[in-house]
Tab-separated table of C-alpha atoms in Angstrom:
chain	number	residue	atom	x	y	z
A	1	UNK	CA	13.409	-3.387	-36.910
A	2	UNK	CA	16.817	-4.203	-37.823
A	3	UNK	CA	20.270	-2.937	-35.885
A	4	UNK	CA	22.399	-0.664	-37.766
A	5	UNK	CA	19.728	1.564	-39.540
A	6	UNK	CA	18.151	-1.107	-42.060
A	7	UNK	CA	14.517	-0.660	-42.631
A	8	UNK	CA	11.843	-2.935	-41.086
A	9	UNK	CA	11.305	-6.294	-41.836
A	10	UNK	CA	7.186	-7.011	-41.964
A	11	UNK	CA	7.953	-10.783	-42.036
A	12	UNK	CA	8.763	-10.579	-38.628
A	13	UNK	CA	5.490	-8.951	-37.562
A	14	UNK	CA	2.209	-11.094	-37.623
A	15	UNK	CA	0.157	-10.837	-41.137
A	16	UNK	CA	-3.034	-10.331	-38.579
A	17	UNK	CA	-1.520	-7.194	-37.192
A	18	UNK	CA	-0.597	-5.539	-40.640
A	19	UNK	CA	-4.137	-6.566	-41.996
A	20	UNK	CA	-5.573	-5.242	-39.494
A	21	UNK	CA	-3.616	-2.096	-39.218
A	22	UNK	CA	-4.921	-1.093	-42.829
A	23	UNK	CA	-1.970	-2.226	-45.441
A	24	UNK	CA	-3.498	-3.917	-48.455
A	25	UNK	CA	-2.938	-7.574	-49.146
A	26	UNK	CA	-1.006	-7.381	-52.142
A	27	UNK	CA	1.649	-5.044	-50.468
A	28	UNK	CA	2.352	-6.570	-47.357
A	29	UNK	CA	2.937	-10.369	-49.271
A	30	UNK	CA	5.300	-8.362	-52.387
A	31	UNK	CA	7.320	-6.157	-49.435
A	32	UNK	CA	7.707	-9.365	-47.230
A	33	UNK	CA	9.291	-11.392	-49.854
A	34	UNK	CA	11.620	-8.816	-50.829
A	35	UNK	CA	12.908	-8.373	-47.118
A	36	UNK	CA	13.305	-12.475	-47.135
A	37	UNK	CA	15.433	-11.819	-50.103
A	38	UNK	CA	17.330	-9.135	-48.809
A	39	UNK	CA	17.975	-11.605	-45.099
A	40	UNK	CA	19.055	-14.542	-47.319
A	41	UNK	CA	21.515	-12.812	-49.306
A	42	UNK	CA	23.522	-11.096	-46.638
A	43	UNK	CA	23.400	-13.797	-44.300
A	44	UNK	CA	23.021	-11.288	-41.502
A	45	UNK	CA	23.416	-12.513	-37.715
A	46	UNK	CA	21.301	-9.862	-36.011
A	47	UNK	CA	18.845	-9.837	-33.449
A	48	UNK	CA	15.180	-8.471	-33.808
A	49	UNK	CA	14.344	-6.259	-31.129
A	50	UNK	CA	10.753	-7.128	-29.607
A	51	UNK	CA	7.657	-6.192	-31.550
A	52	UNK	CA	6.245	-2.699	-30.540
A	53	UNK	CA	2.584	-1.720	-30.580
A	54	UNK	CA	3.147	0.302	-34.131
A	55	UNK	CA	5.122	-0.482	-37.269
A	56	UNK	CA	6.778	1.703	-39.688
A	57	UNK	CA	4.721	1.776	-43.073
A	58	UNK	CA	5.894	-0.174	-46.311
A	59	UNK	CA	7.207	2.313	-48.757
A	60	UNK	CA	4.423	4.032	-50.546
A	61	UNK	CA	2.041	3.449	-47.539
A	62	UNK	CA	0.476	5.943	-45.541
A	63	UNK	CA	2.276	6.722	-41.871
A	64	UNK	CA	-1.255	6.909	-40.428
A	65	UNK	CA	-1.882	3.434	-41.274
A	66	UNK	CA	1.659	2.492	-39.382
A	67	UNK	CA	0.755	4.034	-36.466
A	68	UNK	CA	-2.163	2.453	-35.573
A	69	UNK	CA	-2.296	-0.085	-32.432
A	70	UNK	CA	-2.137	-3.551	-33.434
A	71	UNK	CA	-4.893	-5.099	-31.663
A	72	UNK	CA	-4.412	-8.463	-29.589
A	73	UNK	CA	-6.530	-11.006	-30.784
A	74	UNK	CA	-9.227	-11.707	-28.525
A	75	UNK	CA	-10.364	-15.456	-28.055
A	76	UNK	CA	-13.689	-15.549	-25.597
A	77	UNK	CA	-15.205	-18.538	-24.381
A	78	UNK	CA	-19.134	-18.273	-24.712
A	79	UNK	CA	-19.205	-21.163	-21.888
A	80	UNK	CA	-16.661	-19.308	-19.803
A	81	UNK	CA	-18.650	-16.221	-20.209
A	82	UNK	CA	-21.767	-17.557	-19.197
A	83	UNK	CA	-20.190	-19.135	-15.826
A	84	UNK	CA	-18.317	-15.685	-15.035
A	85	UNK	CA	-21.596	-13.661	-15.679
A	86	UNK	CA	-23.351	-15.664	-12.996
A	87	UNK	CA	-21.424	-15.396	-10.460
A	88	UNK	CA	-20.458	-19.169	-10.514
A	89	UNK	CA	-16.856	-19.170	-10.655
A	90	UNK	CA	-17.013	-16.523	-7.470
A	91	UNK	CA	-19.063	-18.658	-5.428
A	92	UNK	CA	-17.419	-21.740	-6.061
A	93	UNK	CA	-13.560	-19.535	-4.830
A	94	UNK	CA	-15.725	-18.477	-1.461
A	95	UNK	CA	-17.311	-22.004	-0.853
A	96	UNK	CA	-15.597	-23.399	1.973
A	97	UNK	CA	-16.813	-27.071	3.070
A	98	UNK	CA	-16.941	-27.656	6.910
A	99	UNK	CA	-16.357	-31.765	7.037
A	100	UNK	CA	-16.141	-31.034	10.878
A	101	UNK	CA	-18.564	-34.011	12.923
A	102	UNK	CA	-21.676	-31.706	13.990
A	103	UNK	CA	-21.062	-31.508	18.090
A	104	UNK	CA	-24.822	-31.246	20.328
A	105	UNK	CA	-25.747	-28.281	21.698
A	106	UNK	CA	-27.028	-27.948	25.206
A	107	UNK	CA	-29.765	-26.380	25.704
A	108	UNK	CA	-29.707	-22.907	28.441
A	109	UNK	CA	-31.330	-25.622	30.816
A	110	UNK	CA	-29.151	-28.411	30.223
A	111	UNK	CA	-26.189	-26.200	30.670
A	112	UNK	CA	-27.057	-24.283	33.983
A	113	UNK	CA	-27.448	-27.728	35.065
A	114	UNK	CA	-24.631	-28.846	34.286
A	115	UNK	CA	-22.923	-26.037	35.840
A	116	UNK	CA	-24.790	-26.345	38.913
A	117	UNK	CA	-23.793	-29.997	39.578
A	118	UNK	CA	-20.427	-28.623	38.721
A	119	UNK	CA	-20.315	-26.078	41.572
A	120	UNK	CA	-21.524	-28.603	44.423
A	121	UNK	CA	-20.123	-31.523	43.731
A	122	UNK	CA	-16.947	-30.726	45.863
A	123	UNK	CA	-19.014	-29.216	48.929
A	124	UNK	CA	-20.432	-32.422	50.841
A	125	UNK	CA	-23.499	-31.848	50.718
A	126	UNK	CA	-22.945	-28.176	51.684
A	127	UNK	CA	-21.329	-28.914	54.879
A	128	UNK	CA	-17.639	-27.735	53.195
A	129	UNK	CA	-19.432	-24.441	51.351
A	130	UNK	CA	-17.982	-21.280	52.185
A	131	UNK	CA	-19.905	-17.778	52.188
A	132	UNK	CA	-18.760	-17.238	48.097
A	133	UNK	CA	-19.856	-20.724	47.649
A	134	UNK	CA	-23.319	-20.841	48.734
A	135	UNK	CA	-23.539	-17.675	46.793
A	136	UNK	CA	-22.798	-18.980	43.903
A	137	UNK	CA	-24.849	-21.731	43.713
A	138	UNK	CA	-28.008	-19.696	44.953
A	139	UNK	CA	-27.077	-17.303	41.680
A	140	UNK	CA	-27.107	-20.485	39.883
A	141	UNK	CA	-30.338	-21.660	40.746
A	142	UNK	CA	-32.284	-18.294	40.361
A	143	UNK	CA	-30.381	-18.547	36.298
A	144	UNK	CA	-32.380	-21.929	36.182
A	145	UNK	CA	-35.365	-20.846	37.410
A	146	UNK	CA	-35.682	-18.528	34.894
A	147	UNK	CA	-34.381	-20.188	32.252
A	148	UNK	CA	-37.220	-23.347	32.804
A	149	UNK	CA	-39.691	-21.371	33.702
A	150	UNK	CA	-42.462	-21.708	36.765
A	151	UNK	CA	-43.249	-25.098	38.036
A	152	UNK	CA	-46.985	-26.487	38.351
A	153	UNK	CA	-47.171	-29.700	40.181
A	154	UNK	CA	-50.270	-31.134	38.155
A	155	UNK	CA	-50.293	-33.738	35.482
A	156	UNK	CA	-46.427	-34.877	34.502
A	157	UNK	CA	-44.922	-32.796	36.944
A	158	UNK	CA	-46.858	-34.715	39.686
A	159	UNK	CA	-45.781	-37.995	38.632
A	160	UNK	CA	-41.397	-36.767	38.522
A	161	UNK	CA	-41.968	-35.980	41.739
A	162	UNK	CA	-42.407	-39.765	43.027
A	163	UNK	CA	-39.099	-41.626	43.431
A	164	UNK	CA	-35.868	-41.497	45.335
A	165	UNK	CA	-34.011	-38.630	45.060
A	166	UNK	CA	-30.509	-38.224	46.183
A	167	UNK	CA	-29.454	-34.957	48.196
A	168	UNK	CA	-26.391	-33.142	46.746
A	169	UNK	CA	-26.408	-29.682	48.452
A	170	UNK	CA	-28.505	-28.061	50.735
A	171	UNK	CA	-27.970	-24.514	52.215
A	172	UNK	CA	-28.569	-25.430	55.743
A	173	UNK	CA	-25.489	-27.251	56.644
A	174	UNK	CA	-23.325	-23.934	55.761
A	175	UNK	CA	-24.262	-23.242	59.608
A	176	UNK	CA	-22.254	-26.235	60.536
A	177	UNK	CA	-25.471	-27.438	62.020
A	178	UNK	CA	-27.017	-30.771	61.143
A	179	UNK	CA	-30.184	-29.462	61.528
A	180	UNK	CA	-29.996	-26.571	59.288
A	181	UNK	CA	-31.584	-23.408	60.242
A	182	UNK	CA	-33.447	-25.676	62.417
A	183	UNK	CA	-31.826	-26.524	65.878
A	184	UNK	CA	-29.619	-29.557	65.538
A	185	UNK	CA	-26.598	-31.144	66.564
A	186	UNK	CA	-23.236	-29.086	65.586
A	187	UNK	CA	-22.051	-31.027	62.490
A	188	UNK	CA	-18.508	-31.111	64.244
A	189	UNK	CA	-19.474	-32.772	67.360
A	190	UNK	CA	-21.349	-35.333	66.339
A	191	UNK	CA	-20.206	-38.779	67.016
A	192	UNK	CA	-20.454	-40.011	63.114
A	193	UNK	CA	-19.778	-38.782	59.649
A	194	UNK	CA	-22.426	-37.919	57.435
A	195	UNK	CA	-23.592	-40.528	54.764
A	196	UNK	CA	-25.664	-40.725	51.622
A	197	UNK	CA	-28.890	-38.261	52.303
A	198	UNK	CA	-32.334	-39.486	50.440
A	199	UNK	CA	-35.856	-38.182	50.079
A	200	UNK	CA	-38.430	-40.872	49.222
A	201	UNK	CA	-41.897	-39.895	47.937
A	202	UNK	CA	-44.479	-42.567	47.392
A	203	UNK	CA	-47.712	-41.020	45.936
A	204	UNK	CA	-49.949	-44.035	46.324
A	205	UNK	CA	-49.256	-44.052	50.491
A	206	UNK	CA	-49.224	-40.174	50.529
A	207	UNK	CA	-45.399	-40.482	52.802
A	208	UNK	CA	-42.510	-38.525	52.076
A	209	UNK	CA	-39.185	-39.947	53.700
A	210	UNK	CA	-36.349	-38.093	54.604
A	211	UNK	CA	-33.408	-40.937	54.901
A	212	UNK	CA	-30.601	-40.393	56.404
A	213	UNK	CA	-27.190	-42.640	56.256
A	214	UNK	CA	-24.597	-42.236	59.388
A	215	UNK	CA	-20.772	-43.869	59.375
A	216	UNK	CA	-18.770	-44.357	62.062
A	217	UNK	CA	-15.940	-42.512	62.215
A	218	UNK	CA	-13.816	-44.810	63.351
A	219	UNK	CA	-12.464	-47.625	61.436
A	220	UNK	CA	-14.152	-51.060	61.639
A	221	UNK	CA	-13.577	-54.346	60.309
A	222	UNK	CA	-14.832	-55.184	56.534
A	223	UNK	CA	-17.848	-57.338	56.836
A	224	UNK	CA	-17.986	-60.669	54.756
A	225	UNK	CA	-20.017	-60.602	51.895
A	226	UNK	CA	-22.073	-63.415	50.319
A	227	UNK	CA	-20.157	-66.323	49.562
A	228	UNK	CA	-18.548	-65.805	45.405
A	229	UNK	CA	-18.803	-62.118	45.455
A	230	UNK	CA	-15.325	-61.768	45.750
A	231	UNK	CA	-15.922	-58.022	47.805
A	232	UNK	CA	-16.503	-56.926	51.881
A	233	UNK	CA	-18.696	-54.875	52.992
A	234	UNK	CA	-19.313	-51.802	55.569
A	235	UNK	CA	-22.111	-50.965	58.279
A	236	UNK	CA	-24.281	-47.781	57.972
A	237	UNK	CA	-27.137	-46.669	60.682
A	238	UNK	CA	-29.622	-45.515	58.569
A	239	UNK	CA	-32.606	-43.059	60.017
A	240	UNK	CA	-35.912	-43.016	58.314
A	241	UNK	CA	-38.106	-39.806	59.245
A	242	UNK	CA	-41.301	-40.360	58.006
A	243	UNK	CA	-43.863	-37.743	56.859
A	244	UNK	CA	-47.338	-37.219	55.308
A	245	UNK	CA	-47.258	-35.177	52.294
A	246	UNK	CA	-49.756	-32.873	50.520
A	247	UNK	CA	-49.414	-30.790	47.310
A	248	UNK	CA	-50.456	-27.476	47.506
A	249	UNK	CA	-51.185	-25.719	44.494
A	250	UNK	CA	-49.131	-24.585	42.453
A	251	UNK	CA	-46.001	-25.970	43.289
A	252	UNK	CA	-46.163	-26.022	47.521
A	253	UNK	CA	-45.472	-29.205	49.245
A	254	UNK	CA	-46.519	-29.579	53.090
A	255	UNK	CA	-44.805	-32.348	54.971
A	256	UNK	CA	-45.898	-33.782	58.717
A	257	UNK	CA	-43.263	-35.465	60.297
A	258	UNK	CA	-45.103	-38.712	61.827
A	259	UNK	CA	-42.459	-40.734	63.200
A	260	UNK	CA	-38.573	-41.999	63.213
A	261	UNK	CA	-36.958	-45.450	62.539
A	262	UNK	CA	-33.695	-47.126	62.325
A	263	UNK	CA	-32.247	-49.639	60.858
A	264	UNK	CA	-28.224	-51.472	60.237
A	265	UNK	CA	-27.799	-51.592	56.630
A	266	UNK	CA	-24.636	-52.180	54.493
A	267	UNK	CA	-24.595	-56.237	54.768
A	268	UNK	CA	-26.608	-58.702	54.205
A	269	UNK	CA	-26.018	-59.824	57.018
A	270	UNK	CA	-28.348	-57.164	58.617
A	271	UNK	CA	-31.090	-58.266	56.254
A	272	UNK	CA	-33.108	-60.285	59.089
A	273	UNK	CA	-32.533	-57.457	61.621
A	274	UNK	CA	-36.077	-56.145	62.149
A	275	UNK	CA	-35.894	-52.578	62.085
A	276	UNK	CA	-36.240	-50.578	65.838
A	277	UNK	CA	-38.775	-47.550	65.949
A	278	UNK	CA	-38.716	-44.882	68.308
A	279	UNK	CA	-41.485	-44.711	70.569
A	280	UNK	CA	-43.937	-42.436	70.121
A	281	UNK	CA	-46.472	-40.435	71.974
A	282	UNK	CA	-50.225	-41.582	71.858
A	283	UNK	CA	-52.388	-39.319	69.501
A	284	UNK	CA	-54.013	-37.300	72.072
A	285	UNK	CA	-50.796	-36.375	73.209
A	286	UNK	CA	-48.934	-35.512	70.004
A	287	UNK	CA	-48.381	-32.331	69.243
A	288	UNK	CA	-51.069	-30.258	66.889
A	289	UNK	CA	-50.276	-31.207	62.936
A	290	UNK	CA	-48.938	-27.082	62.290
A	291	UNK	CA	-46.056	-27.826	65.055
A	292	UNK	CA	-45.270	-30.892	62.918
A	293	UNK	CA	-45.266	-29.559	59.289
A	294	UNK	CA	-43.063	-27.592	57.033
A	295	UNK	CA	-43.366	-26.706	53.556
A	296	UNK	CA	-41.625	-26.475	50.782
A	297	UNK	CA	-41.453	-25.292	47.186
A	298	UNK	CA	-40.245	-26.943	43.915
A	299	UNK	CA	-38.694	-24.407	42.327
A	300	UNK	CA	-37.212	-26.719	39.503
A	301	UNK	CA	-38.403	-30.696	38.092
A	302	UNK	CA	-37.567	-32.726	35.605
A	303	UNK	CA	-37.295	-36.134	34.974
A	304	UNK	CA	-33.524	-36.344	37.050
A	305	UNK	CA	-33.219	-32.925	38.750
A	306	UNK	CA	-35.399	-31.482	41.695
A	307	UNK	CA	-34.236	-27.847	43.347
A	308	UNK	CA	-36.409	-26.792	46.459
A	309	UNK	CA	-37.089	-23.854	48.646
A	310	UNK	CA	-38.096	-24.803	52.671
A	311	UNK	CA	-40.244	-21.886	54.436
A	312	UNK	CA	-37.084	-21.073	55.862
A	313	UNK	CA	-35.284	-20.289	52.569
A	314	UNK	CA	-32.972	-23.457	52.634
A	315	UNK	CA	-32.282	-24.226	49.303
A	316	UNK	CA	-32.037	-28.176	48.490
A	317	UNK	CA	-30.978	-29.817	45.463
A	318	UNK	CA	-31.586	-33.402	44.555
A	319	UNK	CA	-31.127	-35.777	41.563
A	320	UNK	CA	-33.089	-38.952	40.658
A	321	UNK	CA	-31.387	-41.858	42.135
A	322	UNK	CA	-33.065	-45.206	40.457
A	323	UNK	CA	-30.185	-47.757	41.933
A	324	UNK	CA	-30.228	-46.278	45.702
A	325	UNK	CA	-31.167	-49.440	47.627
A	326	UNK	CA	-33.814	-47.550	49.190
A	327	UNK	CA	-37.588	-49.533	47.713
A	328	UNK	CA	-40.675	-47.174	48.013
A	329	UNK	CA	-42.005	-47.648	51.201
């Protein structure tokens, strides 16, 4: 409407809203020119005000037509609908695309391995394993256990147990003895330091090796090396205990310690050295085969991890060890 108490002007209001609010045709077009009239020849400056929902009726017209809501016009996309209605435009909002590179997942297995070669691999062997240590890795083994499941040395599992296998813990050193729970020499006394520790199993000779590696504690020369290898070399005493082997059903191993022998190793040039064996007693004299054995259970095989239980509860684990320059014997 106009300021200062003029009547309505209808041009100013859409011809869809008045048609649809009920005013005939002919009325709204003869009362809109007249108010274009009446704007032209005053020249008035004023300012409409802003559209409201309802207009005030042309004269002769009925207020209930003016008072009706002038509807918005309503423009609806059939395509847009159709989208909306199923559920399209939602999903593709909520959709979020991971382009993050897919990372493995270790199995239970592979992970309490993992973990396990994780807890020993700062304890020597077990000789520098405290009380909460040992603990832990014993926890850690009964986890894998159970997790892989009992072990039956037939078929496969017969053939992963030939090899070398390399020693990385074993529960008898935490006496300090290097015998175990067996009697031994006191780890601290002995005149050497402790070297690489091997078990050998050859299937088609029935022996089972336990190999031993000894270093002088003391510092000694670097030994040449062949000629264009541009390194030196050190000397090792290496002790071979040799044993007969049977398997037990279903996953006992007896062992029957036979005899000992030694050898230099860490040059070449204690490659022609023949290698010395301890002298041992005639067969009539030797003691009977059940003073000689132990046993032990595999607890847990695969193709690069062996964990063992001796019939004194010393827990041993071992991993594959395909380089060691220690040849089935």
């Amino acid at each position: 409407q106009l300021e200062r108490g003029h009547r309505p002007v209808l041009s100013a209001i859409p011809t869809t809203c008045l048609f649809s609010a009920g005013f005939p045709k002919a009325q709204i077009v003869s009362q809109t020119k007249r108010d274009m009239h009446t704007l032209n020849s005053r020249n008035l400056n004023t300012t409409l005000r802003p559209a409201t929902s309802s207009v005030a009726a042309p004269t002769g017209l009925s207020r209930v037509h003016a008072r009706r809501r002038c509807p918005a016009p309503r423009v609806q996309d059939d395509k847009a609908a159709e989208l909306a209605a199923s559920g399209w435009a939602k999903e593709q909002a909520t959709t979020v695309i991971d382009r993050t590179p897919a990372v493995p997942v270790l199995s239970t297995v592979d992970a309490l391995k993992t973990r396990l070669i994780a807890a020993v691999a700062s304890l020597d062997r077990g000789v520098a394993a405290n009380v909460r240590e040992a603990k832990e890795v014993d926890e850690l083994v009964q986890q894998l256990e159970a997790a892989a499941g009992p072990v039956s040395l037939v078929g496969q599992s017969l053939e992963q147990l030939a090899g070398t296998w390399r020693l990385l813990y074993t529960s008898g050193f935490n006496t300090g003895s290097l015998g175990g729970r067996r009697p031994g020499p006191p780890a601290a006394l002995f005149p050497a330091v402790l070297g690489q520790v091997f078990q050998r199993i050859n299937p088609e000779t029935g022996h089972l090796d336990n190999i031993v590696e000894f270093l002088s504690p003391l510092p000694l020369p670097a030994l040449p090396a062949p000629l264009g290898s541009g390194r030196t070399e050190s000397a090792a005493l290496r002790l071979t205990l040799r044993h007969d082997y049977e398997v037990q059903a279903p996953r006992t191993v007896q062992i029957v310690y036979e005899d000992t022998a030694a050898e230099l190793v860490g040059s070449s040039m204690f490659a022609s050295l023949p290698r010395f064996a301890f002298p041992q007693l005639p067969d009539p004299l030797k003691p009977p085969k059940n003073f000689r054995s132990a046993t032990f259970d595999v607890v847990f095989l695969d193709a690069n991890m062996r964990v063992t239980r001796g019939d004194r509860g010393e827990l041993r684990l071992y991993i594959r060890d395909a380089d060691a320059a220690v040849p089935l014997a």
